[in-house]
Each structure stands twice: as structure tokens, then as C-alpha cells.
């Protein structure tokens, strides 16, 4: 039961927080004249950032306490954050 509750929590976090972040970022893209076809890079960046945040913080605060739960390495964390920032900023390069 704890696993199911944690999966529901993950789905809600990614859907709610990802949706709000996507709405805000979509407004920024639209206001700067970025075409609809180039905006998907931003959502990829948002979900990479959510993944890093979940793996490094949120997985330790849920109902399910797995034995194999561990943080991402510092190198992996930085690489993913850099990729996410590049993805979010990429549509500005296509103007």
C-alpha cells in the first residue's frame, strides 16, 4: 500500500508542479515570440529538473522507504542540471 501511495504522490508532483512550471515557461516563450514547435525543449528541461529534485530530496520524504534509495552522484546531478538549463534555453537560440 505504501508503494501505491508513493506512486500516486510522484504522479501528482510531476503532473501538478510540471504543469504549473510548463504554463509559466510557455507564457515566457509565447511573450518572446517562440514558435509552438520549439517549446517542447522546455518541458524536457522541466521534467529533468523534477527528476533530479525527486531523486535527491523527495524520495526520502515519502511513505515508501526502499533499501536501494540513494541520491544521484554530484557529477550526475550537475550534468543533468546543465542539460535541463540548456533545454530550457534552447528555444531562445532558434529565434
CSV table of N, CA, C and O in Angstrom, one decimal:
chain,number,residue,atom,x,y,z
A,1,UNK,N,0.8,-1.2,0.0
A,1,UNK,CA,0.0,0.0,0.0
A,1,UNK,C,0.9,1.3,0.0
A,1,UNK,O,0.5,2.2,-0.6
A,2,UNK,N,2.0,1.2,0.7
A,2,UNK,CA,2.9,2.4,0.8
A,2,UNK,C,3.5,2.7,-0.6
A,2,UNK,O,3.6,3.8,-1.0
A,3,UNK,N,3.7,1.6,-1.4
A,3,UNK,CA,4.3,1.8,-2.7
A,3,UNK,C,3.3,2.5,-3.6
A,3,UNK,O,3.6,3.4,-4.4
A,4,UNK,N,2.0,2.1,-3.5
A,4,UNK,CA,1.0,2.7,-4.3
A,4,UNK,C,0.8,4.2,-3.9
A,4,UNK,O,0.7,5.1,-4.8
A,5,UNK,N,0.8,4.5,-2.7
A,5,UNK,CA,0.7,5.9,-2.2
A,5,UNK,C,1.8,6.7,-2.7
A,5,UNK,O,1.7,7.9,-3.1
A,6,UNK,N,3.0,6.2,-2.7
A,6,UNK,CA,4.2,6.9,-3.2
A,6,UNK,C,4.1,7.1,-4.7
A,6,UNK,O,4.5,8.2,-5.2
A,7,UNK,N,3.7,6.1,-5.4
A,7,UNK,CA,3.5,6.3,-6.9
A,7,UNK,C,2.5,7.4,-7.2
A,7,UNK,O,2.7,8.2,-8.1
A,8,UNK,N,1.4,7.4,-6.4
A,8,UNK,CA,0.4,8.4,-6.6
A,8,UNK,C,1.0,9.8,-6.3
A,8,UNK,O,0.8,10.8,-7.0
A,9,UNK,N,1.8,9.9,-5.3
A,9,UNK,CA,2.5,11.1,-4.9
A,9,UNK,C,3.4,11.6,-6.0
A,9,UNK,O,3.4,12.8,-6.4
A,10,UNK,N,4.1,10.7,-6.6
A,10,UNK,CA,5.0,11.0,-7.7
A,10,UNK,C,4.2,11.5,-8.9
A,10,UNK,O,4.6,12.6,-9.5
A,11,UNK,N,3.2,10.9,-9.3
A,11,UNK,CA,2.3,11.3,-10.4
A,11,UNK,C,1.8,12.7,-10.1
A,11,UNK,O,1.8,13.6,-11.0
A,12,UNK,N,1.3,12.9,-8.9
A,12,UNK,CA,0.7,14.2,-8.6
A,12,UNK,C,1.8,15.3,-8.6
A,12,UNK,O,1.6,16.4,-9.2
A,13,UNK,N,3.0,15.0,-8.1
A,13,UNK,CA,4.0,16.0,-8.1
A,13,UNK,C,4.4,16.4,-9.5
A,13,UNK,O,4.5,17.5,-9.9
A,14,UNK,N,4.7,15.3,-10.3
A,14,UNK,CA,5.1,15.6,-11.7
A,14,UNK,C,4.0,16.3,-12.5
A,14,UNK,O,4.3,17.1,-13.4
A,15,UNK,N,2.8,15.9,-12.3
A,15,UNK,CA,1.7,16.5,-13.1
A,15,UNK,C,1.4,17.9,-12.6
A,15,UNK,O,1.4,18.8,-13.5
A,16,UNK,N,1.3,18.1,-11.3
A,16,UNK,CA,0.9,19.4,-10.8
A,16,UNK,C,2.1,20.4,-11.0
A,16,UNK,O,1.9,21.5,-11.6
A,17,UNK,N,3.2,20.1,-10.4
A,17,UNK,CA,4.4,21.0,-10.5
A,17,UNK,C,4.9,21.2,-11.9
A,17,UNK,O,5.2,22.3,-12.3
A,18,UNK,N,4.9,20.1,-12.7
A,18,UNK,CA,5.3,20.2,-14.1
A,18,UNK,C,4.4,21.0,-14.9
A,18,UNK,O,4.8,21.8,-15.7
A,19,UNK,N,3.1,20.9,-14.6
A,19,UNK,CA,2.1,21.6,-15.3
A,19,UNK,C,2.2,23.1,-15.0
A,19,UNK,O,2.1,24.0,-16.0
A,20,UNK,N,2.3,23.5,-13.8
A,20,UNK,CA,2.5,24.9,-13.4
A,20,UNK,C,3.7,25.5,-14.0
A,20,UNK,O,3.7,26.6,-14.6
A,21,UNK,N,4.8,24.7,-13.9
A,21,UNK,CA,6.1,25.2,-14.5
A,21,UNK,C,6.0,25.4,-16.0
A,21,UNK,O,6.5,26.3,-16.6
A,22,UNK,N,5.3,24.4,-16.6
A,22,UNK,CA,5.2,24.5,-18.1
A,22,UNK,C,4.3,25.7,-18.5
A,22,UNK,O,4.6,26.3,-19.5
A,23,UNK,N,3.3,25.9,-17.7
A,23,UNK,CA,2.4,27.1,-18.0
A,23,UNK,C,3.2,28.4,-17.9
A,23,UNK,O,3.1,29.2,-18.8
A,24,UNK,N,4.0,28.5,-16.9
A,24,UNK,CA,4.8,29.7,-16.7
A,24,UNK,C,5.8,29.9,-17.8
A,24,UNK,O,6.0,30.9,-18.4
A,25,UNK,N,6.5,28.8,-18.1
A,25,UNK,CA,7.5,28.8,-19.1
A,25,UNK,C,6.9,29.0,-20.5
A,25,UNK,O,7.5,29.7,-21.4
A,26,UNK,N,5.7,28.4,-20.7
A,26,UNK,CA,5.0,28.6,-22.0
A,26,UNK,C,4.7,30.1,-22.2
A,26,UNK,O,4.7,30.6,-23.3
A,27,UNK,N,4.3,30.7,-21.1
A,27,UNK,CA,3.9,32.2,-21.2
A,27,UNK,C,5.2,33.0,-21.6
A,27,UNK,O,5.1,33.9,-22.4
A,28,UNK,N,6.3,32.6,-21.0
A,28,UNK,CA,7.6,33.3,-21.3
A,28,UNK,C,7.9,33.1,-22.7
A,28,UNK,O,8.3,34.0,-23.5
A,29,UNK,N,7.8,31.9,-23.2
A,29,UNK,CA,8.1,31.6,-24.6
A,29,UNK,C,7.2,32.3,-25.6
A,29,UNK,O,7.6,32.9,-26.5
A,30,UNK,N,5.9,32.3,-25.3
A,30,UNK,CA,4.9,33.0,-26.1
A,30,UNK,C,5.2,34.5,-26.2
A,30,UNK,O,5.1,35.1,-27.2
A,31,UNK,N,5.5,35.1,-25.0
A,31,UNK,CA,5.7,36.5,-25.0
A,31,UNK,C,7.0,36.9,-25.7
A,31,UNK,O,7.1,38.1,-26.1
A,32,UNK,N,7.9,36.0,-25.9
A,32,UNK,CA,9.1,36.3,-26.6
A,32,UNK,C,9.1,35.8,-28.1
A,32,UNK,O,10.1,35.8,-28.7
A,33,UNK,N,7.9,35.4,-28.5
A,33,UNK,CA,7.7,35.1,-29.9
A,33,UNK,C,8.3,33.7,-30.4
A,33,UNK,O,8.6,33.5,-31.5
A,34,UNK,N,8.5,32.8,-29.4
A,34,UNK,CA,9.0,31.5,-29.8
A,34,UNK,C,7.9,30.6,-30.3
A,34,UNK,O,6.8,30.6,-29.7
A,35,UNK,N,8.1,29.9,-31.4
A,35,UNK,CA,7.1,29.1,-32.1
A,35,UNK,C,6.7,27.9,-31.2
A,35,UNK,O,7.5,27.4,-30.4
A,36,UNK,N,5.5,27.5,-31.4
A,36,UNK,CA,5.0,26.3,-30.7
A,36,UNK,C,5.8,25.1,-30.9
A,36,UNK,O,6.0,24.3,-29.9
A,37,UNK,N,6.3,24.9,-32.0
A,37,UNK,CA,7.1,23.6,-32.3
A,37,UNK,C,8.4,23.6,-31.6
A,37,UNK,O,9.0,22.5,-31.4
A,38,UNK,N,8.9,24.7,-31.1
A,38,UNK,CA,10.2,24.7,-30.4
A,38,UNK,C,10.0,24.7,-28.9
A,38,UNK,O,11.0,24.7,-28.2
A,39,UNK,N,8.8,24.7,-28.4
A,39,UNK,CA,8.6,24.9,-27.0
A,39,UNK,C,8.8,23.5,-26.2
A,39,UNK,O,8.9,23.5,-25.0
A,40,UNK,N,8.8,22.4,-26.9
A,40,UNK,CA,8.9,21.1,-26.2
A,40,UNK,C,10.2,20.9,-25.5
A,40,UNK,O,10.3,20.2,-24.6
A,41,UNK,N,11.2,21.7,-25.9
A,41,UNK,CA,12.5,21.6,-25.2
A,41,UNK,C,12.4,22.0,-23.8
A,41,UNK,O,13.0,21.4,-22.9
A,42,UNK,N,11.6,23.0,-23.6
A,42,UNK,CA,11.3,23.5,-22.2
A,42,UNK,C,10.7,22.5,-21.3
A,42,UNK,O,11.1,22.3,-20.1
A,43,UNK,N,9.8,21.7,-21.8
A,43,UNK,CA,9.1,20.7,-20.9
A,43,UNK,C,10.1,19.6,-20.6
A,43,UNK,O,10.1,19.0,-19.5
A,44,UNK,N,11.0,19.2,-21.5
A,44,UNK,CA,12.0,18.2,-21.3
A,44,UNK,C,12.9,18.7,-20.1
A,44,UNK,O,13.2,18.0,-19.2
A,45,UNK,N,13.3,20.0,-20.2
A,45,UNK,CA,14.2,20.6,-19.2
A,45,UNK,C,13.5,20.6,-17.8
A,45,UNK,O,14.1,20.3,-16.8
A,46,UNK,N,12.2,20.9,-17.8
A,46,UNK,CA,11.4,21.0,-16.5
A,46,UNK,C,11.4,19.6,-15.9
A,46,UNK,O,11.6,19.4,-14.7
A,47,UNK,N,11.1,18.6,-16.7
A,47,UNK,CA,11.0,17.2,-16.2
A,47,UNK,C,12.4,16.6,-15.7
A,47,UNK,O,12.4,15.8,-14.8
A,48,UNK,N,13.4,17.1,-16.4
A,48,UNK,CA,14.8,16.7,-15.9
A,48,UNK,C,15.0,17.3,-14.6
A,48,UNK,O,15.5,16.6,-13.6
A,49,UNK,N,14.7,18.6,-14.4
A,49,UNK,CA,14.9,19.2,-13.1
A,49,UNK,C,14.0,18.5,-12.0
A,49,UNK,O,14.5,18.3,-10.9
A,50,UNK,N,12.8,18.2,-12.3
A,50,UNK,CA,11.9,17.5,-11.4
A,50,UNK,C,12.5,16.1,-11.0
A,50,UNK,O,12.4,15.7,-9.9
A,51,UNK,N,13.0,15.4,-12.0
A,51,UNK,CA,13.7,14.1,-11.7
A,51,UNK,C,14.8,14.3,-10.8
A,51,UNK,O,14.9,13.5,-9.8
A,52,UNK,N,15.7,15.3,-11.0
A,52,UNK,CA,16.8,15.5,-10.1
A,52,UNK,C,16.4,15.8,-8.7
A,52,UNK,O,16.9,15.3,-7.7
A,53,UNK,N,15.4,16.7,-8.6
A,53,UNK,CA,14.8,17.1,-7.3
A,53,UNK,C,14.2,15.9,-6.6
A,53,UNK,O,14.4,15.7,-5.4
A,54,UNK,N,13.5,15.1,-7.3
A,54,UNK,CA,12.9,13.9,-6.7
A,54,UNK,C,14.0,12.9,-6.2
A,54,UNK,O,13.9,12.5,-5.1
A,55,UNK,N,14.9,12.6,-7.0
A,55,UNK,CA,16.0,11.7,-6.7
A,55,UNK,C,16.9,12.1,-5.5
A,55,UNK,O,17.3,11.3,-4.7
A,56,UNK,N,17.1,13.4,-5.4
A,56,UNK,CA,18.0,13.9,-4.4
A,56,UNK,C,17.3,14.4,-3.1
A,56,UNK,O,17.9,14.4,-2.1
A,57,UNK,N,16.0,14.7,-3.1
A,57,UNK,CA,15.3,15.1,-2.0
A,57,UNK,C,14.0,14.4,-1.7
A,57,UNK,O,13.8,13.9,-0.6
A,58,UNK,N,13.1,14.4,-2.6
A,58,UNK,CA,11.7,13.9,-2.3
A,58,UNK,C,11.6,12.4,-2.1
A,58,UNK,O,10.7,12.0,-1.4
A,59,UNK,N,12.5,11.6,-2.6
A,59,UNK,CA,12.3,10.2,-2.4
A,59,UNK,C,12.6,9.7,-1.0
A,59,UNK,O,12.2,8.7,-0.6
A,60,UNK,N,13.2,10.6,-0.2
A,60,UNK,CA,13.5,10.3,1.2
A,60,UNK,C,12.4,10.8,2.1
A,60,UNK,O,12.4,10.5,3.3
A,61,UNK,N,11.4,11.5,1.6
A,61,UNK,CA,10.3,12.1,2.5
A,61,UNK,C,9.0,11.4,2.2
A,61,UNK,O,8.0,11.8,2.8
A,62,UNK,N,8.9,10.4,1.4
A,62,UNK,CA,7.6,9.7,1.1
A,62,UNK,C,7.3,8.6,2.0
A,62,UNK,O,7.9,8.4,3.1
A,63,UNK,N,6.2,7.9,1.7
A,63,UNK,CA,5.8,6.8,2.5
A,63,UNK,C,6.6,5.5,2.3
A,63,UNK,O,6.8,4.8,3.2
A,64,UNK,N,7.1,5.3,1.1
A,64,UNK,CA,7.9,4.1,0.8
A,64,UNK,C,9.3,4.3,1.1
A,64,UNK,O,10.0,5.3,0.6
A,65,UNK,N,9.9,3.5,1.9
A,65,UNK,CA,11.3,3.6,2.3
A,65,UNK,C,12.1,2.4,1.6
A,65,UNK,O,12.2,1.3,2.2
A,66,UNK,N,12.5,2.5,0.4
A,66,UNK,CA,13.2,1.5,-0.3
A,66,UNK,C,14.6,1.3,0.2
A,66,UNK,O,15.3,2.3,0.7
A,67,UNK,N,15.1,0.1,0.2
A,67,UNK,CA,16.5,-0.2,0.6
A,67,UNK,C,17.5,0.3,-0.4
A,67,UNK,O,18.7,0.6,0.0
A,68,UNK,N,17.1,0.5,-1.6
A,68,UNK,CA,18.1,0.9,-2.7
A,68,UNK,C,18.0,2.4,-3.0
A,68,UNK,O,18.6,2.8,-3.9
A,69,UNK,N,17.3,3.1,-2.2
A,69,UNK,CA,17.2,4.6,-2.4
A,69,UNK,C,18.5,5.3,-2.1
A,69,UNK,O,19.0,5.1,-1.0
A,70,UNK,N,19.0,6.0,-3.1
A,70,UNK,CA,20.2,6.8,-2.8
A,70,UNK,C,20.2,8.0,-3.7
A,70,UNK,O,19.5,8.0,-4.8
A,71,UNK,N,20.9,9.0,-3.4
A,71,UNK,CA,21.0,10.2,-4.1
A,71,UNK,C,21.8,10.0,-5.4
A,71,UNK,O,22.6,9.1,-5.5
A,72,UNK,N,21.5,10.9,-6.4
A,72,UNK,CA,22.4,10.9,-7.6
A,72,UNK,C,23.7,11.4,-7.2
A,72,UNK,O,23.9,12.2,-6.2
A,73,UNK,N,24.8,11.0,-7.9
A,73,UNK,CA,26.1,11.5,-7.6
A,73,UNK,C,26.2,12.9,-8.0
A,73,UNK,O,25.4,13.5,-8.7
A,74,UNK,N,27.2,13.6,-7.4
A,74,UNK,CA,27.3,15.1,-7.7
A,74,UNK,C,27.5,15.3,-9.2
A,74,UNK,O,26.9,16.3,-9.7
A,75,UNK,N,28.3,14.5,-9.8
A,75,UNK,CA,28.6,14.7,-11.2
A,75,UNK,C,27.3,14.5,-12.0
A,75,UNK,O,27.0,15.3,-12.9
A,76,UNK,N,26.5,13.4,-11.7
A,76,UNK,CA,25.3,13.2,-12.5
A,76,UNK,C,24.3,14.3,-12.2
A,76,UNK,O,23.6,14.8,-13.2
A,77,UNK,N,24.2,14.8,-11.0
A,77,UNK,CA,23.3,15.9,-10.7
A,77,UNK,C,23.7,17.2,-11.5
A,77,UNK,O,22.8,17.8,-12.1
A,78,UNK,N,25.0,17.5,-11.6
A,78,UNK,CA,25.4,18.7,-12.3
A,78,UNK,C,25.2,18.5,-13.8
A,78,UNK,O,24.7,19.5,-14.5
A,79,UNK,N,25.5,17.3,-14.3
A,79,UNK,CA,25.3,17.1,-15.8
A,79,UNK,C,23.8,17.3,-16.1
A,79,UNK,O,23.5,17.9,-17.1
A,80,UNK,N,22.9,16.7,-15.3
A,80,UNK,CA,21.5,16.8,-15.6
A,80,UNK,C,21.0,18.2,-15.5
A,80,UNK,O,20.1,18.6,-16.3
A,81,UNK,N,21.5,18.9,-14.5
A,81,UNK,CA,21.0,20.3,-14.3
A,81,UNK,C,21.5,21.2,-15.5
A,81,UNK,O,20.7,22.0,-16.0
A,82,UNK,N,22.7,21.0,-16.0
A,82,UNK,CA,23.2,21.7,-17.1
A,82,UNK,C,22.4,21.4,-18.4
A,82,UNK,O,22.0,22.3,-19.1
A,83,UNK,N,22.1,20.1,-18.6
A,83,UNK,CA,21.3,19.7,-19.7
A,83,UNK,C,19.9,20.3,-19.6
A,83,UNK,O,19.4,20.8,-20.6
A,84,UNK,N,19.3,20.3,-18.4
A,84,UNK,CA,18.0,20.9,-18.3
A,84,UNK,C,18.0,22.4,-18.6
A,84,UNK,O,17.1,22.9,-19.3
A,85,UNK,N,19.0,23.1,-18.1
A,85,UNK,CA,19.1,24.6,-18.3
A,85,UNK,C,19.3,24.8,-19.8
A,85,UNK,O,18.7,25.7,-20.4
A,86,UNK,N,20.1,24.0,-20.5
A,86,UNK,CA,20.3,24.1,-21.9
A,86,UNK,C,19.0,23.9,-22.7
A,86,UNK,O,18.7,24.5,-23.7
A,87,UNK,N,18.2,22.9,-22.2
A,87,UNK,CA,17.0,22.5,-22.9
A,87,UNK,C,16.0,23.7,-22.7
A,87,UNK,O,15.3,24.0,-23.6
A,88,UNK,N,15.9,24.3,-21.5
A,88,UNK,CA,15.0,25.4,-21.3
A,88,UNK,C,15.4,26.6,-22.1
A,88,UNK,O,14.6,27.4,-22.6
A,89,UNK,N,16.7,26.8,-22.3
A,89,UNK,CA,17.2,28.0,-23.0
A,89,UNK,C,17.3,27.8,-24.5
A,89,UNK,O,17.4,28.7,-25.3
A,90,UNK,N,17.2,26.5,-25.0
A,90,UNK,CA,17.4,26.2,-26.4
A,90,UNK,C,16.4,26.9,-27.3
A,90,UNK,O,16.8,27.4,-28.4
A,91,UNK,N,15.1,27.1,-27.0
A,91,UNK,CA,14.2,27.8,-27.9
A,91,UNK,C,14.6,29.2,-28.2
A,91,UNK,O,14.2,29.8,-29.2
A,92,UNK,N,15.3,29.8,-27.3
A,92,UNK,CA,15.7,31.2,-27.5
A,92,UNK,C,16.8,31.3,-28.6
A,92,UNK,O,17.0,32.3,-29.2
A,93,UNK,N,17.5,30.2,-28.8
A,93,UNK,CA,18.5,30.1,-29.8
A,93,UNK,C,17.9,29.9,-31.2
A,93,UNK,O,18.6,30.2,-32.2
A,94,UNK,N,16.7,29.4,-31.3
A,94,UNK,CA,16.0,29.2,-32.6
A,94,UNK,C,15.2,30.4,-33.1
A,94,UNK,O,14.6,30.3,-34.1
A,95,UNK,N,15.3,31.5,-32.4
A,95,UNK,CA,14.5,32.7,-32.8
A,95,UNK,C,14.9,33.1,-34.2
A,95,UNK,O,15.8,33.2,-34.7
